[in-house]
Coordinates of N, CA and C in Angstrom, one line a residue:
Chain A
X1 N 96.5 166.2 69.0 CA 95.9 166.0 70.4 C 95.0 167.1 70.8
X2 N 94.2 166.8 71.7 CA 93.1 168.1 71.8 C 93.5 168.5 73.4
X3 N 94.0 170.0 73.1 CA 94.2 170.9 74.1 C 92.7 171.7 75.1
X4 N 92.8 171.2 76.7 CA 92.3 171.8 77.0 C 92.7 173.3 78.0
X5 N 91.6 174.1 77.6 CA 92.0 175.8 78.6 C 91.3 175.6 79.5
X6 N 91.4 176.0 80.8 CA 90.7 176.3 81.6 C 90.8 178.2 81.7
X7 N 89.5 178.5 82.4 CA 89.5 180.1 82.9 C 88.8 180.2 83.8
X8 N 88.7 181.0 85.2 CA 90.3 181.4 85.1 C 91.2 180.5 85.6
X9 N 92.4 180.8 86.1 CA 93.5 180.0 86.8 C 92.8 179.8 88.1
X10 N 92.4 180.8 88.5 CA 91.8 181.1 90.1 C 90.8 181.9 90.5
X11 N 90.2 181.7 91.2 CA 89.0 182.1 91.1 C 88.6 182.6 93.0
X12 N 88.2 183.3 93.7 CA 88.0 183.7 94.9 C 86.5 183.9 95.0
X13 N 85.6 183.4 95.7 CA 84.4 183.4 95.7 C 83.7 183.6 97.2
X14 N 82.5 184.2 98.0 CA 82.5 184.5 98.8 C 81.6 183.6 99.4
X15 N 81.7 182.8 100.2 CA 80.7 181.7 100.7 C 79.2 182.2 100.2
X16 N 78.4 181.0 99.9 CA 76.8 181.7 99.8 C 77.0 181.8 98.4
X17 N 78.2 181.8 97.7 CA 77.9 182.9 96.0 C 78.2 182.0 95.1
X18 N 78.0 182.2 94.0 CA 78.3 180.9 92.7 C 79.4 181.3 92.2
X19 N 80.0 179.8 91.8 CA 81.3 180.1 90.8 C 81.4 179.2 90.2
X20 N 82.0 180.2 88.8 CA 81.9 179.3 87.5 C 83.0 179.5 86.9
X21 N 83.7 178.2 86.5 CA 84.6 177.5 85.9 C 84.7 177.4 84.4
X22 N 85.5 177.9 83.6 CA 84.9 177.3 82.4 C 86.1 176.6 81.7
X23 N 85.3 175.7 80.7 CA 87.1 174.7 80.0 C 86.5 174.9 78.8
X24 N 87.8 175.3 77.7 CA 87.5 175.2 75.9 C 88.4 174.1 75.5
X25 N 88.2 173.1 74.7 CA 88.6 172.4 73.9 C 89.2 172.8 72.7
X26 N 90.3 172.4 72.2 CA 90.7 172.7 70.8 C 90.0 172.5 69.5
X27 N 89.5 171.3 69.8 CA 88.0 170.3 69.1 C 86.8 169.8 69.7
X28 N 85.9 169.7 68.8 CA 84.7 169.3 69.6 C 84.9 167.8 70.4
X29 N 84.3 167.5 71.4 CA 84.7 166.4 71.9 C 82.9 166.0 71.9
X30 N 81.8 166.4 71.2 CA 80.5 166.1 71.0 C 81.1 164.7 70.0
X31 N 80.2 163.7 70.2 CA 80.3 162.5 69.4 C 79.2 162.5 68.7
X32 N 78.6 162.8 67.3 CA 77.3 163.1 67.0 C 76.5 161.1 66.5
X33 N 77.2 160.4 66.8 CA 76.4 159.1 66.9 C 75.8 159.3 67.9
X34 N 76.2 159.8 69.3 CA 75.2 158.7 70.4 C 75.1 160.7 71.2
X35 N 75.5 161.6 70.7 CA 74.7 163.2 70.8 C 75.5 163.2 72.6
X36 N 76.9 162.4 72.9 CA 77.5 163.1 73.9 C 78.4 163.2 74.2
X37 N 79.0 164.2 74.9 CA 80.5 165.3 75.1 C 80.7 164.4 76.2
X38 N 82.0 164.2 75.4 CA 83.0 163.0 76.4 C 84.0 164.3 77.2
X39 N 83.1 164.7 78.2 CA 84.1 165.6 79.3 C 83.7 165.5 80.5
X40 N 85.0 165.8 81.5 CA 84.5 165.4 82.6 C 85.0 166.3 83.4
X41 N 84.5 166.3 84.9 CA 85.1 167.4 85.5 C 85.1 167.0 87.1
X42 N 86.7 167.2 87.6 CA 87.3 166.4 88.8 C 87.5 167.8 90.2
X43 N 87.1 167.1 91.2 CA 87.9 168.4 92.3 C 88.5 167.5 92.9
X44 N 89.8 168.2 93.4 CA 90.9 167.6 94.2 C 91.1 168.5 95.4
X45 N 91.0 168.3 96.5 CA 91.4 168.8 97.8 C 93.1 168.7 97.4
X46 N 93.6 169.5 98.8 CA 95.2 169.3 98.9 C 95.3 167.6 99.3
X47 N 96.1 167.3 98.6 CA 96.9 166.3 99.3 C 95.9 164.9 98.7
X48 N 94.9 165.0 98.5 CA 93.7 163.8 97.6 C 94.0 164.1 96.4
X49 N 93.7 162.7 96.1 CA 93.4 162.3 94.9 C 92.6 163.2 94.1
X50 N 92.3 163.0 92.7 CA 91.1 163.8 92.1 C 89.5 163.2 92.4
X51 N 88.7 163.9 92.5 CA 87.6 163.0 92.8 C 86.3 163.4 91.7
X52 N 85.8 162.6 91.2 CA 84.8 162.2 89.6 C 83.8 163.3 90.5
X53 N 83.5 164.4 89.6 CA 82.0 165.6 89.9 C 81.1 165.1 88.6
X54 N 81.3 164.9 88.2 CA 80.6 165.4 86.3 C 81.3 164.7 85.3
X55 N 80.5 163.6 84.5 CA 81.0 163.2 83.6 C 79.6 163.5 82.2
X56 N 79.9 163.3 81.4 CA 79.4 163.5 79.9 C 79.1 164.9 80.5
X57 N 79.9 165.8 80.6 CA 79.7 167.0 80.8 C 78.4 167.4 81.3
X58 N 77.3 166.8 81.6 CA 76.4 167.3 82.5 C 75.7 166.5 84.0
X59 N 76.1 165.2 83.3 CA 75.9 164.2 84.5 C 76.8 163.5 85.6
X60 N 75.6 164.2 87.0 CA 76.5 164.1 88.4 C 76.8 163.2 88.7
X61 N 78.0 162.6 89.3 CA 78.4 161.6 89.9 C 77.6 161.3 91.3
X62 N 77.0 159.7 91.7 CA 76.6 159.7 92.9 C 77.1 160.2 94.0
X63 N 76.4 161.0 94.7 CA 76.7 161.2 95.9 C 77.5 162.5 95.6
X64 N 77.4 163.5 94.7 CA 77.9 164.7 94.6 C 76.8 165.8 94.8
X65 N 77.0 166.7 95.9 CA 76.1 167.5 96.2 C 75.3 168.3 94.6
X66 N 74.0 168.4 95.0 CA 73.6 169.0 93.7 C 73.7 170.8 93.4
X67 N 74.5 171.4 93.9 CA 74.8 172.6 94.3 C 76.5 172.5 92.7
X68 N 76.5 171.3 91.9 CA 77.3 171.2 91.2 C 77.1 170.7 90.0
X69 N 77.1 171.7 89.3 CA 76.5 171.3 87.6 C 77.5 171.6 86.7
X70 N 77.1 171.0 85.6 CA 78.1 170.9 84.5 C 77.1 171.4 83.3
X71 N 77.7 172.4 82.3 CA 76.9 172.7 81.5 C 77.8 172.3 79.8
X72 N 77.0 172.7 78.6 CA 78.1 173.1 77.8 C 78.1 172.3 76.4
X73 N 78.8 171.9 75.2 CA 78.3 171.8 74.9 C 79.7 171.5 73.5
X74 N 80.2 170.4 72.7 CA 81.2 170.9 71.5 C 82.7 171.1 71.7
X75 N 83.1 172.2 72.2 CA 84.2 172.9 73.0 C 84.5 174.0 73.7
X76 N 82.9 173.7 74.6 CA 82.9 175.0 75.6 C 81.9 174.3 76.7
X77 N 82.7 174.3 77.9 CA 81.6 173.7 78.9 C 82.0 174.7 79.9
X78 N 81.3 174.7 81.3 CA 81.0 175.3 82.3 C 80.7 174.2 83.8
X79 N 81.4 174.4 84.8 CA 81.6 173.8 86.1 C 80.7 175.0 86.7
X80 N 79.2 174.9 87.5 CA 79.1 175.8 88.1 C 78.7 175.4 89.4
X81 N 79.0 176.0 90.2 CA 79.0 175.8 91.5 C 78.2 177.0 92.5
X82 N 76.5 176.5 92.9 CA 75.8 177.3 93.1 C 75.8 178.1 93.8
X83 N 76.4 177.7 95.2 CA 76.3 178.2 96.2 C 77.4 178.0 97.2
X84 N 78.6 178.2 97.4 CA 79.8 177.8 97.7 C 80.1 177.5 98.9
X85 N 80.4 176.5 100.0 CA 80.7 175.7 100.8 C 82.2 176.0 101.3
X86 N 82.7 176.3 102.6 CA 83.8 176.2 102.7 C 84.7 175.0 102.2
X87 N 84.0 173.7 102.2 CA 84.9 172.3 101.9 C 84.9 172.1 100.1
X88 N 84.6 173.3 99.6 CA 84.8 173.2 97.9 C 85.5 173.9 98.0
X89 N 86.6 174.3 98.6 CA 87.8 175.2 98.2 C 88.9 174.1 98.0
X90 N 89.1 173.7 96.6 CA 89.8 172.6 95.9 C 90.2 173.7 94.4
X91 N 91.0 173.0 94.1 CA 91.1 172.7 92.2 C 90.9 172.0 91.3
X92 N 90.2 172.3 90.5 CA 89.2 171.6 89.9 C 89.6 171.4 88.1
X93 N 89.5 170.5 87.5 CA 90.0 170.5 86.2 C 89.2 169.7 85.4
X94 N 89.1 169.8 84.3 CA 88.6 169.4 83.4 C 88.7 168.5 82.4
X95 N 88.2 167.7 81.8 CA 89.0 166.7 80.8 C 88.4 165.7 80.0
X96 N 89.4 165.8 78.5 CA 88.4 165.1 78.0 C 88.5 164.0 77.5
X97 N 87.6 162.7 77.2 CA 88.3 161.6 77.0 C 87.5 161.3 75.4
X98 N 87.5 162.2 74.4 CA 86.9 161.8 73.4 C 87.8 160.7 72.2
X99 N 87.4 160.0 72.1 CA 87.8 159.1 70.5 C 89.1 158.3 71.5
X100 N 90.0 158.3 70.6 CA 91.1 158.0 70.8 C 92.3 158.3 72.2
X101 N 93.0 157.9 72.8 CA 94.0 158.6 73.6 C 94.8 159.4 72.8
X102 N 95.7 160.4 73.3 CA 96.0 160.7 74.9 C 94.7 161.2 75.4
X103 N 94.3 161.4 76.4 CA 93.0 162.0 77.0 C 94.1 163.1 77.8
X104 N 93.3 163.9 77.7 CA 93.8 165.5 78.2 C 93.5 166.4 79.2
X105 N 93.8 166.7 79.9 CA 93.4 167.3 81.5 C 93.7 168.8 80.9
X106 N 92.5 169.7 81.8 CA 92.7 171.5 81.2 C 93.9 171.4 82.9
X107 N 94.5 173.0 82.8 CA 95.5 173.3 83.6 C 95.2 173.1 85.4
X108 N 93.9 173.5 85.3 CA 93.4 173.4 86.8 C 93.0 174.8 87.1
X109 N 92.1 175.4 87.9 CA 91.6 176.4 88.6 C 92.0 176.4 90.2
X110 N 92.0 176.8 90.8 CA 92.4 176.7 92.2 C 91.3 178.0 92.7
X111 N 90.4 177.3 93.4 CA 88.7 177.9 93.9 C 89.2 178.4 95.3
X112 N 89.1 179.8 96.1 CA 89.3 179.4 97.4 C 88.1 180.8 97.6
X113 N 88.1 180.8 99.0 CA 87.0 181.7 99.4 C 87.7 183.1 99.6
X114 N 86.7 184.3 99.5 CA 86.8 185.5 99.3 C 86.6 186.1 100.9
Chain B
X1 N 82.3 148.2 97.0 CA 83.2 149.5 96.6 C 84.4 149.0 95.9
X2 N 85.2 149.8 94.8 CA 86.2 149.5 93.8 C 87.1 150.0 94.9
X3 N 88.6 149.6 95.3 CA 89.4 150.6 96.2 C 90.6 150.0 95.3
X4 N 91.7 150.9 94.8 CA 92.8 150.7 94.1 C 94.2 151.7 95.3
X5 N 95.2 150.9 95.1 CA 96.1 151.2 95.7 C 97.9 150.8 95.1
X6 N 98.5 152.1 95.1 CA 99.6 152.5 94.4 C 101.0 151.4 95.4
X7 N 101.5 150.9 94.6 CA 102.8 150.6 95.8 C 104.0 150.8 94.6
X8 N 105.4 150.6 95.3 CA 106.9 150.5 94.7 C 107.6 151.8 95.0
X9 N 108.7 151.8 95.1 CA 110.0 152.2 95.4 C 109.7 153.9 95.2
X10 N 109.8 154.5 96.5 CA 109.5 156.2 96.0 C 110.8 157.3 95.8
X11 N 111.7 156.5 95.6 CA 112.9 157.2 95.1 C 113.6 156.1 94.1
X12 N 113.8 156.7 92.6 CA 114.3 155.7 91.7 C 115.6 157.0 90.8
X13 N 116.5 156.3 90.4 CA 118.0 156.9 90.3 C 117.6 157.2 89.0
X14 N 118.2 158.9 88.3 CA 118.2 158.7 87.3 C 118.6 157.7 86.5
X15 N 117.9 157.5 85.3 CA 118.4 156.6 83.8 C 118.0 155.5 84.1
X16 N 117.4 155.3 85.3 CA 116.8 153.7 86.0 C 115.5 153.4 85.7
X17 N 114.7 152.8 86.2 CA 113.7 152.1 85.6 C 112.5 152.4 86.8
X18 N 111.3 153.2 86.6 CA 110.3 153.3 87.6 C 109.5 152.1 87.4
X19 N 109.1 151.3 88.7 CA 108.3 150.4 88.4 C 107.2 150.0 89.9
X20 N 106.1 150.7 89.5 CA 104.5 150.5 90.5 C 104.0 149.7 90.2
X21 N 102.7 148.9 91.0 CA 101.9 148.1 90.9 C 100.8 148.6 91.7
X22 N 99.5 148.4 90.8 CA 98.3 149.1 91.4 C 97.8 147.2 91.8
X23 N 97.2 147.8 93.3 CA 96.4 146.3 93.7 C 95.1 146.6 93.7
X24 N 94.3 146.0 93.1 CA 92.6 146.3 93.2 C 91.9 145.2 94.3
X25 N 90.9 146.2 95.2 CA 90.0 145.4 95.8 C 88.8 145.6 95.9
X26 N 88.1 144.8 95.9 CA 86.9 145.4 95.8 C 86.1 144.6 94.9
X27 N 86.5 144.2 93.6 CA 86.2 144.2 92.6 C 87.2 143.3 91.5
X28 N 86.5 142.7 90.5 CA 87.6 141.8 89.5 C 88.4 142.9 88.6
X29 N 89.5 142.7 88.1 CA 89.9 143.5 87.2 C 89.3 143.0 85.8
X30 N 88.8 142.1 85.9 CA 88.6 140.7 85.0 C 87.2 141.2 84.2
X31 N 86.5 141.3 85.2 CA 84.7 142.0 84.7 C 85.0 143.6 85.1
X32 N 83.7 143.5 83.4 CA 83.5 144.7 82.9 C 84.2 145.3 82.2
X33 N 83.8 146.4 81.7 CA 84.8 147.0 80.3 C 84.9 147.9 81.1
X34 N 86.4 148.0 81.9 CA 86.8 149.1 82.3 C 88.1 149.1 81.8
X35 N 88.7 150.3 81.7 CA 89.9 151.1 81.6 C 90.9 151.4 82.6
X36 N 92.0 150.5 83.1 CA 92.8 150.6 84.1 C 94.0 151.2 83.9
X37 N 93.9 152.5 84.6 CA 95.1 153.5 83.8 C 96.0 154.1 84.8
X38 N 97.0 154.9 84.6 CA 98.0 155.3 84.9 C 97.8 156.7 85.1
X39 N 98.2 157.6 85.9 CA 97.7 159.3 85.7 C 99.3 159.8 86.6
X40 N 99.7 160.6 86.3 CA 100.7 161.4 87.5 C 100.0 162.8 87.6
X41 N 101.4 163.6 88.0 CA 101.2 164.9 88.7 C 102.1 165.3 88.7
X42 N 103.0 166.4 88.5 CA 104.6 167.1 89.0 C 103.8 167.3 90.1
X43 N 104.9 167.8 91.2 CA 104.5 168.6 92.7 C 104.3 169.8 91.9
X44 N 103.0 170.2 92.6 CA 102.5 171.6 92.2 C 102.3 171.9 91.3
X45 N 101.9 170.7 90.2 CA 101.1 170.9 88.5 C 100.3 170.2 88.4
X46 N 99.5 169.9 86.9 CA 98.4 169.2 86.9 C 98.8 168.1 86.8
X47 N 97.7 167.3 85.5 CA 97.2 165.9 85.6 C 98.0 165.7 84.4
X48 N 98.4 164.9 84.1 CA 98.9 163.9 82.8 C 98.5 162.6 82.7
X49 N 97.8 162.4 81.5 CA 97.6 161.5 81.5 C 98.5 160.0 80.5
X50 N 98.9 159.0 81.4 CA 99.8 158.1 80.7 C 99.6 157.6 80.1
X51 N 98.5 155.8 80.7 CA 98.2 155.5 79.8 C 97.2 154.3 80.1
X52 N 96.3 153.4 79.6 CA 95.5 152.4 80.0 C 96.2 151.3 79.4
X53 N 95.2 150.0 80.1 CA 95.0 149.0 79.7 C 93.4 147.8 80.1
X54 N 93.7 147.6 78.9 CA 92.4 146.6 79.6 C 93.2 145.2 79.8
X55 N 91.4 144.8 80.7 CA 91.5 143.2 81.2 C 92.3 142.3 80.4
X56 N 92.1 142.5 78.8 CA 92.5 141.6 78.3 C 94.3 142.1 78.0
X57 N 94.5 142.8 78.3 CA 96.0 143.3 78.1 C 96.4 144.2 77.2
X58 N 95.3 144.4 76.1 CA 95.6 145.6 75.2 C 96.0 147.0 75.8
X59 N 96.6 147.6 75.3 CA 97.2 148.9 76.0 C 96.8 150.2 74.7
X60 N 96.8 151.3 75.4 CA 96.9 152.5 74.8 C 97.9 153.4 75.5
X61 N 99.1 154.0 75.0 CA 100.0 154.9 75.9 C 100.0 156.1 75.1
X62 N 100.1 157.2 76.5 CA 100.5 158.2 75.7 C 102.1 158.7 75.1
X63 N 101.8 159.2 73.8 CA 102.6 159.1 72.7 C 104.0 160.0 73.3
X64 N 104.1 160.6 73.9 CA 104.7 161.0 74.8 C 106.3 160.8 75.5
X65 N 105.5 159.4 76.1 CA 105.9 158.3 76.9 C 106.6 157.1 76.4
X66 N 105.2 156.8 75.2 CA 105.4 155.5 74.5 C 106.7 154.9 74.4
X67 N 107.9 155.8 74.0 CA 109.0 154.9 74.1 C 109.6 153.9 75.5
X68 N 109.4 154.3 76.5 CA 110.1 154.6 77.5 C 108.7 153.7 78.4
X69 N 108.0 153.2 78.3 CA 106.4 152.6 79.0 C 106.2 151.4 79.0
X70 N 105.9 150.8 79.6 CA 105.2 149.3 79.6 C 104.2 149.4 80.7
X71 N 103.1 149.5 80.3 CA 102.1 148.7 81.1 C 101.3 147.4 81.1
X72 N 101.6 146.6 82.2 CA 100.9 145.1 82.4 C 99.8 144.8 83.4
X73 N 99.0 143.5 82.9 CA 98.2 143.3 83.9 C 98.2 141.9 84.2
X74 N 97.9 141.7 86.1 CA 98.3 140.5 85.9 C 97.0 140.2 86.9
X75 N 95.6 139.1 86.4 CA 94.4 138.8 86.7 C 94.5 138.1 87.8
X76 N 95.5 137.9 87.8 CA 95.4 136.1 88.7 C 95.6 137.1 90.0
X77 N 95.7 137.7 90.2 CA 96.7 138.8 91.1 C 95.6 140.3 91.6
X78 N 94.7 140.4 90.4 CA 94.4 141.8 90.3 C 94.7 142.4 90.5
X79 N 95.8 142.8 89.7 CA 96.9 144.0 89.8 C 97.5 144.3 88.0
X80 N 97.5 145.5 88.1 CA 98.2 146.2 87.0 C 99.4 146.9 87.1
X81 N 100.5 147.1 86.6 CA 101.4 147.8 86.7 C 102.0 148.6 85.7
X82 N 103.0 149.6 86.0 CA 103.7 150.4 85.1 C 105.1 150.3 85.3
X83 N 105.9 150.3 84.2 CA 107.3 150.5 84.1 C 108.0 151.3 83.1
X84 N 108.3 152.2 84.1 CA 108.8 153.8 82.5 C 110.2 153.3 83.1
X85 N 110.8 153.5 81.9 CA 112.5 153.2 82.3 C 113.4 155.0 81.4
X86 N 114.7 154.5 81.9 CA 115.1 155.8 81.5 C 115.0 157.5 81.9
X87 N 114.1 156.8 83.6 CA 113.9 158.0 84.4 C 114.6 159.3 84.3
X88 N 114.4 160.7 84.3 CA 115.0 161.5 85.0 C 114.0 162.6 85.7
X89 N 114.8 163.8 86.1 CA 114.0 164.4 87.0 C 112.7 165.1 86.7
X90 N 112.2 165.2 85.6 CA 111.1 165.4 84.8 C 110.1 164.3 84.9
X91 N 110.4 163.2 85.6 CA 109.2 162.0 85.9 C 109.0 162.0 87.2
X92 N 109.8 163.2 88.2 CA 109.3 162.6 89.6 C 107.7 163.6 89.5
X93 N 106.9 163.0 90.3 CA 105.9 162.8 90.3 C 104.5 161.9 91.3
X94 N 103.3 162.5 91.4 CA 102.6 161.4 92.6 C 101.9 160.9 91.4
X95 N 102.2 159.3 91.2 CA 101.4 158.9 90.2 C 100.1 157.7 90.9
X96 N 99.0 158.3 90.2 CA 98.1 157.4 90.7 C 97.6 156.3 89.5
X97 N 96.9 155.5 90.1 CA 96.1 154.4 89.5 C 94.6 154.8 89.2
X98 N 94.5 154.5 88.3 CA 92.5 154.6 88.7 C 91.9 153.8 87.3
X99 N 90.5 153.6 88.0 CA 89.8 153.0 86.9 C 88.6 153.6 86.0
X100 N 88.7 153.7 85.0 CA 87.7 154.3 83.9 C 86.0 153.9 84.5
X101 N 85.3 154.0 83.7 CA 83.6 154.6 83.8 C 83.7 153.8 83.2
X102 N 82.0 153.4 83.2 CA 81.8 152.6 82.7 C 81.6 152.3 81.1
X103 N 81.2 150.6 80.1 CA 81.3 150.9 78.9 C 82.3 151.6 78.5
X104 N 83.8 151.1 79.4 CA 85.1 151.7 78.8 C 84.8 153.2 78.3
X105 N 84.7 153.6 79.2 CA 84.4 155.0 79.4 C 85.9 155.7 80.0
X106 N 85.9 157.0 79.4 CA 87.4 157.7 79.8 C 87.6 158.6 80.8
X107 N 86.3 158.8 81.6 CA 86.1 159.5 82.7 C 86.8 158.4 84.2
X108 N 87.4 159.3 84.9 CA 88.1 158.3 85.9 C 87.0 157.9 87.3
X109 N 86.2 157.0 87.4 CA 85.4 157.0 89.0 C 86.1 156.4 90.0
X110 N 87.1 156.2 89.9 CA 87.8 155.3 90.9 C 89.6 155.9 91.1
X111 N 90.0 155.8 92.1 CA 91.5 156.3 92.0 C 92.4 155.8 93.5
X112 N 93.3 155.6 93.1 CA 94.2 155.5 94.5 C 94.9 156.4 95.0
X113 N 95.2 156.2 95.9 CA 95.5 157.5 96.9 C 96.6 158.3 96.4
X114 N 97.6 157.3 95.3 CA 98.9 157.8 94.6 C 99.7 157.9 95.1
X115 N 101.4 157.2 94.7 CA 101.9 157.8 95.4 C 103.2 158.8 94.9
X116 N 104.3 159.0 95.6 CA 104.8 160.0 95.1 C 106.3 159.2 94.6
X117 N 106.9 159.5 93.6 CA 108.0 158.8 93.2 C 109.0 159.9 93.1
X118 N 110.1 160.2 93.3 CA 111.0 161.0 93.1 C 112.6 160.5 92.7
X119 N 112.8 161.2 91.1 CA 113.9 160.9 90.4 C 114.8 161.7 91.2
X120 N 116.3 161.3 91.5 CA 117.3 161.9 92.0 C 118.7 161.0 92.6
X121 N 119.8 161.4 92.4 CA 120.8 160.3 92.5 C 121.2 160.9 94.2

């Protein structure tokens, strides 16, 4: 099964500033037939559901402010978040759905302001 | 809009049998290649992921689980459900519903609000 890390656990960022997330895979989750990283990356408020930011590790979900990118690439991606908003203080995780199941969620980060 | 929604019993007795039903509106469960799956949560942990099924009924569970899992779908209804039996307190949990991306894609765009189930006699 492919283990995901997240870094760090937590992160404190100062309104106005960027913060970046990062998730390693155990294995590449690049699929080299069709050249894309089956990963995705979810924020969850308290008490909501997860909600879809970034899937094939770089492309935004509609209607996701663009102040949220995904970078990365194999088994190393990056969640960054340009400019931080009070209403992005959530936990955010990562995950990947390549080949086969189980599909694997990283531990979570927990974003809050500085 | 796709809207999925968690229901059944939010206290189930050890060694008993958990059993939800997600109701979909919005949308057929019938069309498209989507992935209708199962996800929980401990309070105050992450994501796990259970297990899918498609329209047509084929299932993938996580290996995990597998013994102890049944997931169904029933069209006529638009609804899917789960049945882990053998509960104990290591399954309570907010488990949600949600539906895969598109082209049976493993990315989740859809989810219900979840709810919370707790093992305990």
């Amino acid at each position: 099964d492919i283990v995901m890390t997240q870094s760090p656990d937590s992160l404190a960022v100062s309104l106005g500033e960027r913060a970046t997330i990062n998730c390693k895979s155990s294995q590449s989750v690049l699929y080299s037939s069709n050249n894309k990283n089956y990963l995705t990356w979810y924020q969850q408020r308290p008490g909501q559901p997860p909600k879809l930011l970034i899937y094939w590790a770089s492309t935004r979900e509609s209607g996701v402010p663009d102040r949220f990118n995904g970078s990365g690439s194999g088994t190393d991606f990056t969640l960054t978040i340009s400019s931080l908003q009070a209403e992005d203080v959530a936990v955010y995780y990562c995950q990947q759905y390549y080949s086969t199941p189980p599909y694997s969620f990283g531990q979570g980060t927990r974003l809050e302001i500085k | 809009q796709v809207q999925l929604q968690e229901s059944g019993p939010g206290l189930v007795k050890p060694s008993q049998t958990l059993s939800l039903t997600c109701t979909v509106s919005g949308g057929s469960i019938s069309s498209g290649d989507y992935y209708w799956s199962w996800i929980r949560q401990p309070p105050g942990k992450g994501l796990e992921w259970i297990g899918y099924i498609y329209y047509s009924g084929s299932t993938y569970y996580n290996p995990s689980l597998k013994s102890r899992l049944t997931i169904s779908v029933d069209t006529s209804k638009n609804q899917f459900s789960l049945k882990l039996s053998s509960v104990t307190a290591a399954d309570t949990a907010v488990y949600y519903c949600a539906r895969g991306g598109d082209e049976s894609s493993g990315y989740y765009s859809h989810w219900g609000q979840g709810t919370l189930v707790t093992v305990s006699s």
